[in-house]
Short mmCIF file of C-alpha atoms and ligand atoms in Angstrom, two decimals:
data_model
loop_
_atom_site.label_atom_id
_atom_site.label_comp_id
_atom_site.label_asym_id
_atom_site.label_seq_id
_atom_site.Cartn_x
_atom_site.Cartn_y
_atom_site.Cartn_z
CA MET A 1407 13.39 -14.29 22.14
CA GLY A 1408 11.82 -12.28 19.34
CA LEU A 1409 8.13 -12.17 18.52
CA ARG A 1410 6.63 -15.35 17.11
CA ILE A 1411 4.95 -14.39 13.86
CA ALA A 1412 3.04 -16.20 11.12
CA VAL A 1413 2.24 -15.14 7.56
CA ALA A 1414 -1.03 -15.98 5.80
CA GLY A 1415 -0.48 -15.73 2.05
CA THR A 1416 2.84 -16.58 0.42
CA GLY A 1417 2.73 -14.67 -2.84
CA PHE A 1418 4.90 -11.65 -3.70
CA ILE A 1419 3.91 -9.55 -0.70
CA GLY A 1420 3.77 -12.41 1.81
CA ARG A 1421 7.40 -13.16 1.07
CA VAL A 1422 8.28 -9.48 1.50
CA HIS A 1423 6.62 -9.55 4.92
CA ALA A 1424 8.41 -12.78 5.95
CA ARG A 1425 11.79 -11.36 4.96
CA SER A 1426 11.28 -8.13 6.92
CA ALA A 1427 9.93 -10.00 9.94
CA ARG A 1428 13.07 -12.12 10.12
CA LEU A 1429 15.27 -9.03 9.82
CA ALA A 1430 13.29 -7.48 12.68
CA GLY A 1431 14.34 -10.42 14.85
CA ALA A 1432 11.05 -12.32 14.76
CA GLU A 1433 10.70 -16.08 14.55
CA LEU A 1434 8.80 -17.20 11.43
CA ALA A 1435 6.61 -19.67 13.31
CA GLY A 1436 4.43 -20.61 10.36
CA VAL A 1437 2.83 -19.87 7.03
CA ALA A 1438 -0.48 -20.60 5.33
CA ALA A 1439 -1.18 -20.56 1.61
CA SER A 1440 -3.97 -21.33 -0.85
CA SER A 1441 -3.64 -25.05 -0.10
CA PRO A 1442 -1.89 -27.26 2.48
CA GLU A 1443 0.50 -28.40 -0.27
CA SER A 1444 1.39 -24.82 -1.18
CA ALA A 1445 1.91 -24.06 2.50
CA GLU A 1446 4.29 -27.02 2.83
CA ARG A 1447 6.31 -25.81 -0.17
CA ALA A 1448 6.41 -22.23 1.11
CA ALA A 1449 7.37 -23.33 4.64
CA ALA A 1450 10.30 -25.28 3.22
CA GLU A 1451 11.39 -22.37 0.99
CA LEU A 1452 11.04 -19.74 3.71
CA GLY A 1453 12.30 -21.87 6.62
CA ALA A 1454 9.05 -21.50 8.54
CA ALA A 1455 8.58 -23.81 11.53
CA ARG A 1456 5.05 -24.84 10.53
CA ALA A 1457 2.89 -25.14 7.45
CA PHE A 1458 -0.68 -24.45 8.52
CA ALA A 1459 -3.47 -26.26 6.69
CA SER A 1460 -5.34 -22.97 6.31
CA ALA A 1461 -5.23 -19.29 7.17
CA ASP A 1462 -8.12 -19.87 9.55
CA GLU A 1463 -5.97 -22.30 11.51
CA LEU A 1464 -3.00 -19.92 11.45
CA VAL A 1465 -4.77 -16.87 12.88
CA THR A 1466 -5.98 -18.70 15.99
CA ALA A 1467 -2.99 -20.99 16.62
CA ASP A 1468 -1.32 -20.95 20.04
CA GLY A 1469 2.23 -19.69 20.23
CA ILE A 1470 1.77 -16.90 17.68
CA ASP A 1471 2.07 -13.27 18.77
CA VAL A 1472 1.56 -11.45 15.46
CA VAL A 1473 -0.16 -12.55 12.26
CA HIS A 1474 0.60 -10.96 8.89
CA LEU A 1475 -2.39 -11.04 6.53
CA CYS A 1476 -1.19 -11.19 2.92
CA THR A 1477 -4.12 -13.02 1.34
CA PRO A 1478 -6.53 -11.72 -1.30
CA ASN A 1479 -8.47 -8.75 0.01
CA HIS A 1480 -11.81 -10.44 0.73
CA LEU A 1481 -10.18 -12.54 3.46
CA HIS A 1482 -8.60 -9.63 5.32
CA GLU A 1483 -11.61 -8.73 7.48
CA PRO A 1484 -12.65 -12.24 8.61
CA LEU A 1485 -9.06 -13.23 9.32
CA ALA A 1486 -8.28 -10.00 11.16
CA LEU A 1487 -11.39 -10.35 13.33
CA ALA A 1488 -10.55 -13.98 14.12
CA ALA A 1489 -6.93 -13.10 14.95
CA LEU A 1490 -7.96 -10.22 17.23
CA ALA A 1491 -10.53 -12.43 18.99
CA ALA A 1492 -7.69 -14.91 19.59
CA GLY A 1493 -5.54 -12.16 21.15
CA LYS A 1494 -3.11 -11.70 18.26
CA HIS A 1495 -1.63 -8.48 16.99
CA VAL A 1496 -2.12 -8.02 13.24
CA VAL A 1497 -0.18 -6.64 10.31
CA CYS A 1498 -2.88 -6.45 7.65
CA GLU A 1499 -2.18 -5.65 4.01
CA LYS A 1500 -4.19 -2.85 2.45
CA PRO A 1501 -7.02 -2.58 1.77
CA VAL A 1502 -7.84 -3.88 5.26
CA ALA A 1503 -11.41 -4.61 4.16
CA LEU A 1504 -13.61 -4.36 1.08
CA ASP A 1505 -15.28 -1.14 2.26
CA GLY A 1506 -15.33 1.43 5.04
CA ASP A 1507 -17.79 -0.49 7.20
CA GLY A 1508 -15.54 -3.55 7.19
CA ALA A 1509 -12.52 -1.43 8.05
CA ARG A 1510 -14.39 0.16 10.93
CA ARG A 1511 -15.34 -3.30 12.26
CA ILE A 1512 -11.66 -4.21 12.40
CA ALA A 1513 -10.80 -0.94 14.14
CA ALA A 1514 -13.49 -1.56 16.76
CA ALA A 1515 -12.30 -5.13 17.34
CA ALA A 1516 -8.69 -3.95 17.71
CA ALA A 1517 -9.75 -1.38 20.31
CA ASP A 1518 -11.81 -3.95 22.20
CA ALA A 1519 -8.95 -6.45 22.16
CA GLY A 1520 -6.27 -3.88 22.99
CA ARG A 1521 -4.18 -5.12 20.11
CA VAL A 1522 -2.16 -3.41 17.39
CA VAL A 1523 -3.27 -3.53 13.76
CA ALA A 1524 -0.56 -2.06 11.51
CA VAL A 1525 -1.20 -1.40 7.80
CA PRO A 1526 1.72 -1.33 5.29
CA PHE A 1527 1.46 2.12 3.79
CA VAL A 1528 5.17 1.58 3.49
CA TYR A 1529 6.07 4.51 1.24
CA ARG A 1530 5.88 6.63 4.40
CA PHE A 1531 9.19 5.00 5.31
CA HIS A 1532 11.26 6.59 2.56
CA PRO A 1533 13.44 8.96 4.62
CA LEU A 1534 12.88 11.83 2.17
CA VAL A 1535 9.11 11.50 2.63
CA ARG A 1536 9.72 12.20 6.32
CA GLU A 1537 12.00 15.10 5.35
CA ALA A 1538 9.26 16.50 3.12
CA ARG A 1539 6.73 16.10 5.95
CA ALA A 1540 9.05 17.88 8.40
CA ARG A 1541 9.58 20.78 6.01
CA VAL A 1542 5.83 21.21 5.48
CA ALA A 1543 5.21 21.07 9.23
CA ALA A 1544 7.97 23.67 9.81
CA GLY A 1545 6.14 26.05 7.44
CA GLU A 1546 8.86 26.08 4.78
CA LEU A 1547 6.32 25.78 1.94
CA GLY A 1548 3.71 28.08 3.41
CA PRO A 1549 0.08 26.95 3.10
CA VAL A 1550 -0.11 24.13 0.52
CA ARG A 1551 -2.45 25.26 -2.25
CA VAL A 1552 -1.93 22.52 -4.90
CA LEU A 1553 -1.40 18.79 -4.33
CA HIS A 1554 -0.97 16.69 -7.45
CA GLY A 1555 0.60 13.58 -8.88
CA THR A 1556 0.21 10.12 -10.25
CA TYR A 1557 0.44 6.48 -9.34
CA LEU A 1558 1.11 4.58 -12.57
CA GLN A 1559 1.80 0.90 -13.25
CA ASP A 1560 1.61 -1.31 -16.34
CA TRP A 1561 1.38 -4.86 -15.01
CA LEU A 1562 -2.29 -5.09 -16.04
CA LEU A 1563 -1.80 -3.42 -19.44
CA GLY A 1564 -2.89 -6.28 -21.69
CA ALA A 1565 -5.98 -8.45 -21.98
CA ASP A 1566 -3.81 -11.47 -21.15
CA ASP A 1567 -2.77 -9.87 -17.86
CA THR A 1568 -4.96 -10.92 -14.99
CA ASN A 1569 -4.87 -11.32 -11.23
CA TRP A 1570 -7.25 -12.04 -8.38
CA ARG A 1571 -7.58 -8.25 -7.86
CA VAL A 1572 -9.56 -8.02 -11.09
CA GLU A 1573 -12.38 -10.00 -9.48
CA PRO A 1574 -14.63 -7.75 -7.35
CA GLY A 1575 -15.53 -10.73 -5.14
CA LEU A 1576 -11.84 -11.22 -4.23
CA GLY A 1577 -10.35 -7.74 -4.53
CA GLY A 1578 -13.29 -5.47 -3.89
CA ALA A 1579 -15.50 -3.17 -5.97
CA SER A 1580 -12.55 -0.84 -6.62
CA ARG A 1581 -9.28 -2.25 -7.98
CA ALA A 1582 -6.79 0.38 -9.17
CA PHE A 1583 -7.81 3.05 -6.67
CA ALA A 1584 -8.21 0.73 -3.65
CA ASP A 1585 -4.94 -1.02 -4.50
CA ILE A 1586 -2.64 1.92 -5.29
CA GLY A 1587 -4.63 5.16 -5.21
CA SER A 1588 -4.95 4.47 -1.48
CA HIS A 1589 -1.14 4.64 -1.17
CA TRP A 1590 -1.04 7.98 -2.97
CA CYS A 1591 -3.74 9.56 -0.81
CA ASP A 1592 -2.22 8.19 2.39
CA LEU A 1593 1.21 9.53 1.46
CA VAL A 1594 -0.06 12.98 0.45
CA GLU A 1595 -2.26 13.40 3.54
CA PHE A 1596 0.62 12.13 5.71
CA THR A 1597 3.20 14.44 4.14
CA SER A 1598 1.05 17.55 3.77
CA GLY A 1599 -0.81 17.20 7.07
CA ALA A 1600 -3.97 18.11 5.15
CA ARG A 1601 -7.11 16.02 4.82
CA ILE A 1602 -9.17 15.48 1.68
CA THR A 1603 -12.63 16.94 2.43
CA ARG A 1604 -14.44 16.31 -0.86
CA LEU A 1605 -13.65 14.73 -4.22
CA LEU A 1606 -14.87 14.22 -7.77
CA ALA A 1607 -13.86 10.97 -9.44
CA HIS A 1608 -14.01 9.39 -12.87
CA THR A 1609 -13.09 5.72 -13.25
CA ALA A 1610 -12.60 3.69 -16.43
CA THR A 1611 -12.17 0.03 -17.29
CA THR A 1612 -9.92 0.31 -20.35
CA VAL A 1613 -9.44 -3.47 -20.72
CA SER A 1614 -13.04 -4.61 -20.84
CA SER A 1615 -12.31 -8.35 -21.08
CA ARG A 1616 -9.40 -10.29 -19.63
CA ALA A 1617 -8.10 -13.86 -19.75
CA THR A 1618 -9.59 -15.99 -17.00
CA GLY A 1619 -7.47 -17.61 -14.32
CA ASP A 1620 -5.03 -15.98 -11.93
CA ARG A 1621 -1.48 -14.77 -12.38
CA PRO A 1622 0.83 -13.66 -9.59
CA THR A 1623 1.05 -9.90 -9.00
CA PHE A 1624 3.41 -8.29 -11.51
CA ALA A 1625 3.85 -11.56 -13.47
CA ALA A 1626 3.86 -10.75 -17.20
CA ALA A 1627 1.62 -12.65 -19.56
CA GLY A 1628 3.81 -15.05 -21.56
CA GLY A 1629 6.93 -14.00 -19.66
CA GLY A 1630 8.73 -16.96 -18.10
CA ALA A 1631 7.05 -20.17 -17.02
CA PRO A 1632 3.28 -19.84 -17.17
CA ALA A 1633 1.68 -19.34 -13.81
CA PRO A 1634 0.00 -22.48 -12.38
CA SER A 1635 -3.41 -21.29 -13.47
CA ALA A 1636 -2.31 -19.30 -16.49
CA PRO A 1637 -4.60 -19.30 -19.51
CA ASP A 1638 -4.15 -22.47 -21.56
CA ARG A 1639 -2.54 -21.57 -24.91
CA SER A 1640 -1.43 -25.13 -25.75
CA GLY A 1641 -4.43 -25.91 -27.94
CA ALA A 1642 -5.83 -24.12 -30.96
CA GLY A 1643 -8.72 -22.90 -28.89
CA ALA A 1644 -9.05 -19.25 -27.95
CA VAL A 1645 -8.07 -18.23 -24.43
CA ALA A 1646 -11.10 -18.14 -22.17
CA THR A 1647 -11.93 -14.55 -21.23
CA GLU A 1648 -14.29 -12.76 -18.87
CA ASP A 1649 -15.74 -9.27 -18.72
CA VAL A 1650 -14.10 -6.90 -16.21
CA ALA A 1651 -16.10 -4.75 -13.79
CA THR A 1652 -13.26 -3.17 -11.77
CA GLU A 1653 -11.45 -0.04 -12.86
CA ASP A 1654 -8.04 0.17 -14.53
CA VAL A 1655 -7.94 3.95 -14.19
CA ALA A 1656 -9.17 6.50 -11.66
CA LEU A 1657 -8.91 10.28 -12.13
CA VAL A 1658 -9.70 12.19 -8.96
CA LEU A 1659 -10.04 15.90 -8.20
CA PHE A 1660 -10.16 16.89 -4.53
CA GLU A 1661 -10.12 19.73 -2.00
CA THR A 1662 -8.41 19.73 1.40
CA ASP A 1663 -9.22 21.16 4.82
CA ALA A 1664 -6.21 23.48 4.46
CA GLY A 1665 -7.51 25.33 1.42
CA GLY A 1666 -5.78 23.08 -1.08
CA SER A 1667 -6.90 21.75 -4.47
CA GLY A 1668 -5.58 18.55 -5.88
CA SER A 1669 -5.64 15.86 -8.51
CA VAL A 1670 -4.28 12.38 -8.93
CA VAL A 1671 -4.09 10.03 -11.92
CA VAL A 1672 -4.19 6.36 -10.90
CA SER A 1673 -3.56 3.77 -13.61
CA GLN A 1674 -2.48 0.15 -13.86
CA VAL A 1675 -2.37 0.32 -17.67
CA SER A 1676 0.33 2.96 -18.27
CA ALA A 1677 2.99 1.33 -20.45
CA GLY A 1678 6.53 1.66 -19.14
CA ARG A 1679 5.46 2.83 -15.68
CA LYS A 1680 6.31 0.08 -13.15
CA ASN A 1681 5.53 1.53 -9.73
CA ARG A 1682 5.60 5.25 -10.34
CA LEU A 1683 4.13 6.89 -7.29
CA ALA A 1684 4.91 10.61 -7.50
CA PHE A 1685 3.46 13.69 -5.80
CA GLU A 1686 4.09 17.43 -5.67
CA LEU A 1687 3.00 19.88 -2.99
CA ASP A 1688 2.89 23.52 -4.07
CA GLY A 1689 2.83 26.09 -1.26
CA THR A 1690 2.68 29.86 -1.22
CA GLU A 1691 6.46 30.09 -0.57
CA ALA A 1692 7.93 26.87 -1.96
CA ALA A 1693 7.08 23.51 -3.49
CA LEU A 1694 8.41 20.00 -3.16
CA ALA A 1695 8.20 16.88 -5.31
CA PHE A 1696 8.92 13.22 -4.54
CA ASP A 1697 9.05 10.19 -6.88
CA GLN A 1698 9.18 6.84 -5.09
CA GLU A 1699 11.01 5.30 -8.03
CA GLN A 1700 13.78 7.90 -7.42
CA PRO A 1701 13.65 8.01 -3.59
CA GLU A 1702 17.18 9.28 -3.01
CA LEU A 1703 16.39 12.86 -3.99
CA LEU A 1704 13.73 15.38 -2.92
CA TRP A 1705 13.05 18.25 -5.33
CA VAL A 1706 12.44 21.62 -3.64
CA GLY A 1707 11.28 24.51 -5.79
CA ARG A 1708 11.23 28.24 -5.22
CA ARG A 1709 10.59 31.25 -7.46
CA GLU A 1710 14.34 31.83 -7.73
CA GLY A 1711 15.11 28.23 -8.61
CA ALA A 1712 15.04 24.59 -7.49
CA THR A 1713 17.35 22.38 -5.46
CA LEU A 1714 17.72 18.62 -5.00
CA VAL A 1715 18.02 17.37 -1.41
CA PRO A 1716 19.94 14.07 -1.12
CA ARG A 1717 19.09 11.39 1.44
CA ASP A 1718 21.95 12.34 3.76
CA ALA A 1719 21.15 11.78 7.42
CA ALA A 1720 23.60 14.52 8.43
CA HIS A 1721 21.28 17.14 6.91
CA LEU A 1722 17.81 15.67 7.47
CA ALA A 1723 15.14 16.24 10.10
CA PRO A 1724 15.38 13.76 13.03
CA ASP A 1725 12.43 11.61 11.94
CA ALA A 1726 13.98 11.32 8.46
CA ALA A 1727 17.49 10.67 9.76
CA ARG A 1728 16.10 7.88 11.96
CA LEU A 1729 15.08 5.97 8.82
CA ALA A 1730 18.30 6.59 6.88
CA THR A 1731 19.96 3.26 7.63
CA LEU A 1732 22.54 3.50 4.86
CA PRO A 1733 25.05 6.28 4.11
CA ALA A 1734 24.12 8.85 1.47
CA GLY A 1735 24.72 7.49 -2.00
CA HIS A 1736 23.95 3.90 -1.00
CA GLY A 1737 20.37 3.70 -2.31
CA GLN A 1738 17.58 2.72 0.04
CA GLY A 1739 14.49 1.22 -1.56
CA TYR A 1740 11.34 -0.80 -1.24
CA HIS A 1741 12.73 -3.58 0.95
CA ASP A 1742 14.23 -0.97 3.28
CA CYS A 1743 10.81 0.69 3.59
CA PHE A 1744 9.27 -2.66 4.51
CA ASP A 1745 12.04 -3.48 6.97
CA LEU A 1746 11.54 -0.13 8.72
CA PHE A 1747 7.74 -0.53 8.73
CA VAL A 1748 7.83 -4.03 10.24
CA ALA A 1749 10.41 -3.00 12.86
CA ASP A 1750 8.19 -0.06 13.88
CA ALA A 1751 5.10 -2.27 13.89
CA TYR A 1752 6.84 -4.68 16.26
CA ALA A 1753 7.94 -1.74 18.43
CA ALA A 1754 4.26 -0.80 18.69
CA VAL A 1755 3.41 -4.39 19.64
CA SER A 1756 6.02 -4.17 22.38
CA GLY A 1757 4.61 -0.92 23.70
CA VAL A 1758 5.23 2.34 21.89
CA ALA A 1759 4.15 3.12 18.32
CA PRO A 1760 6.96 5.14 16.66
CA GLU A 1761 6.20 8.37 14.80
CA GLY A 1762 4.40 7.85 11.50
CA LEU A 1763 3.46 4.17 11.90
CA PRO A 1764 0.34 3.49 9.78
CA LEU A 1765 -2.29 1.79 11.93
CA VAL A 1766 -5.85 0.56 11.51
CA GLY A 1767 -7.20 4.12 11.58
CA ASP A 1768 -5.20 4.76 8.41
CA GLY A 1769 -6.76 1.63 6.91
CA VAL A 1770 -10.19 3.03 7.77
CA ARG A 1771 -9.18 6.35 6.17
CA ALA A 1772 -8.14 4.63 2.94
CA ALA A 1773 -11.36 2.62 2.75
CA THR A 1774 -13.41 5.75 3.44
CA ILE A 1775 -11.75 7.63 0.58
CA THR A 1776 -12.17 4.62 -1.71
CA ASP A 1777 -15.89 4.45 -0.88
CA ALA A 1778 -16.15 8.14 -1.80
CA VAL A 1779 -14.33 7.58 -5.10
CA LEU A 1780 -16.75 4.81 -6.07
CA ALA A 1781 -19.78 6.89 -5.02
CA SER A 1782 -18.54 9.88 -6.99
CA ALA A 1783 -17.75 7.83 -10.09
CA ARG A 1784 -21.27 6.40 -10.00
CA SER A 1785 -23.00 9.79 -9.59
CA LEU A 1786 -20.31 11.90 -11.27
CA SER A 1787 -20.80 14.44 -8.51
CA TRP A 1788 -18.68 15.89 -5.73
CA ILE A 1789 -18.76 13.64 -2.65
CA GLU A 1790 -17.92 14.83 0.85
CA VAL A 1791 -15.23 12.75 2.56
CA PRO A 1792 -15.82 12.50 6.32
CA PRO A 1793 -12.73 13.29 8.46
C1 LIG B 95 0.14 -4.17 -6.94
O1 LIG B 95 -0.53 -3.10 -7.53
C2 LIG B 95 1.01 -3.67 -5.77
O2 LIG B 95 1.72 -4.78 -5.26
C3 LIG B 95 0.16 -3.11 -4.64
O3 LIG B 95 -0.74 -4.09 -4.13
C4 LIG B 95 1.10 -2.63 -3.55
O4 LIG B 95 0.38 -2.10 -2.44
C5 LIG B 95 2.03 -1.55 -4.12
O5 LIG B 95 2.93 -1.10 -3.13
C6 LIG B 95 2.80 -2.10 -5.31
O6 LIG B 95 1.91 -2.68 -6.27
#
């Protein structure tokens, strides 16, 4: 029998987790949502055996081996600590906690409990990211001197767009950087093998006031049926709004322990960009570039010209070929990344963590960098990032 798993949080990402868990052979033993009624509806939709009255009940329930935490960010730490104390393994959405201290508490509890905490930095599971990583490790680029890129979205472009992440009490003091800048930094450190040692950050809140209420992640204002708590536009009255304290944009300069210099633009207000995570590593001999919206090709540049490497297992490094589950030309994407991540997380639960699986230490790393970004943006000074 497969692992018995339960998912706390049944929004966009909770459903992604549930789908991948099933495909990994797990039994979806239960779900929890924002209310018992929502949990009942989600359990029926997802075919879960149980609808828990609350996430607190789910994380300590008997008969559950692994809990997936897909709730708003402020609940990650208390739920992870409760699950670990109850002997569960945890798959915890990023950010694992609202700051580095919270992340370190989870890491300590996981070590004490001897349990796995996996963190879905899932873009590591694009096969061509592993190919890029293997080429850097083999010395093909030479020392990497410049690391640069962007992570751009537009789902929070307008003042009518809102989401629980906008609220610092629910999402944390940092929004755009903690939510997606963390992915970019994880992917670039993972691929380059380098570590950010100090950074200089500027953050901006470009939409200073937003409609109150919540809207599911990526849901467009006015598009489709209004979300349950969408702003009320039925009357003549103006939509209620609230001032925003969390950043829409983060611009970060950084240095690495391998003599590199880098920059990243993080934005959730870049019109036309949907989930455009892209990075480029420029070495003394060669460069490479990857765009997660075009994950079937890896750009490799040299002085004499550039080539495009297709996702063809026959010509990839072993760790990349392992993740190429479809023939070349049959595009792998986001769901495939999640399927591969969850399968590797469950392999770790059963004994051996496969190469490249992001664990709680990577969640601590992301929170540590995010803390440094906030500190630098406040002081507008270079901030050292501890290893
Ligand atoms: C929203 O910005 C979001 O769903 C992030 O929370 C995810 O981590 C990212 O992979 C896609 O966008």
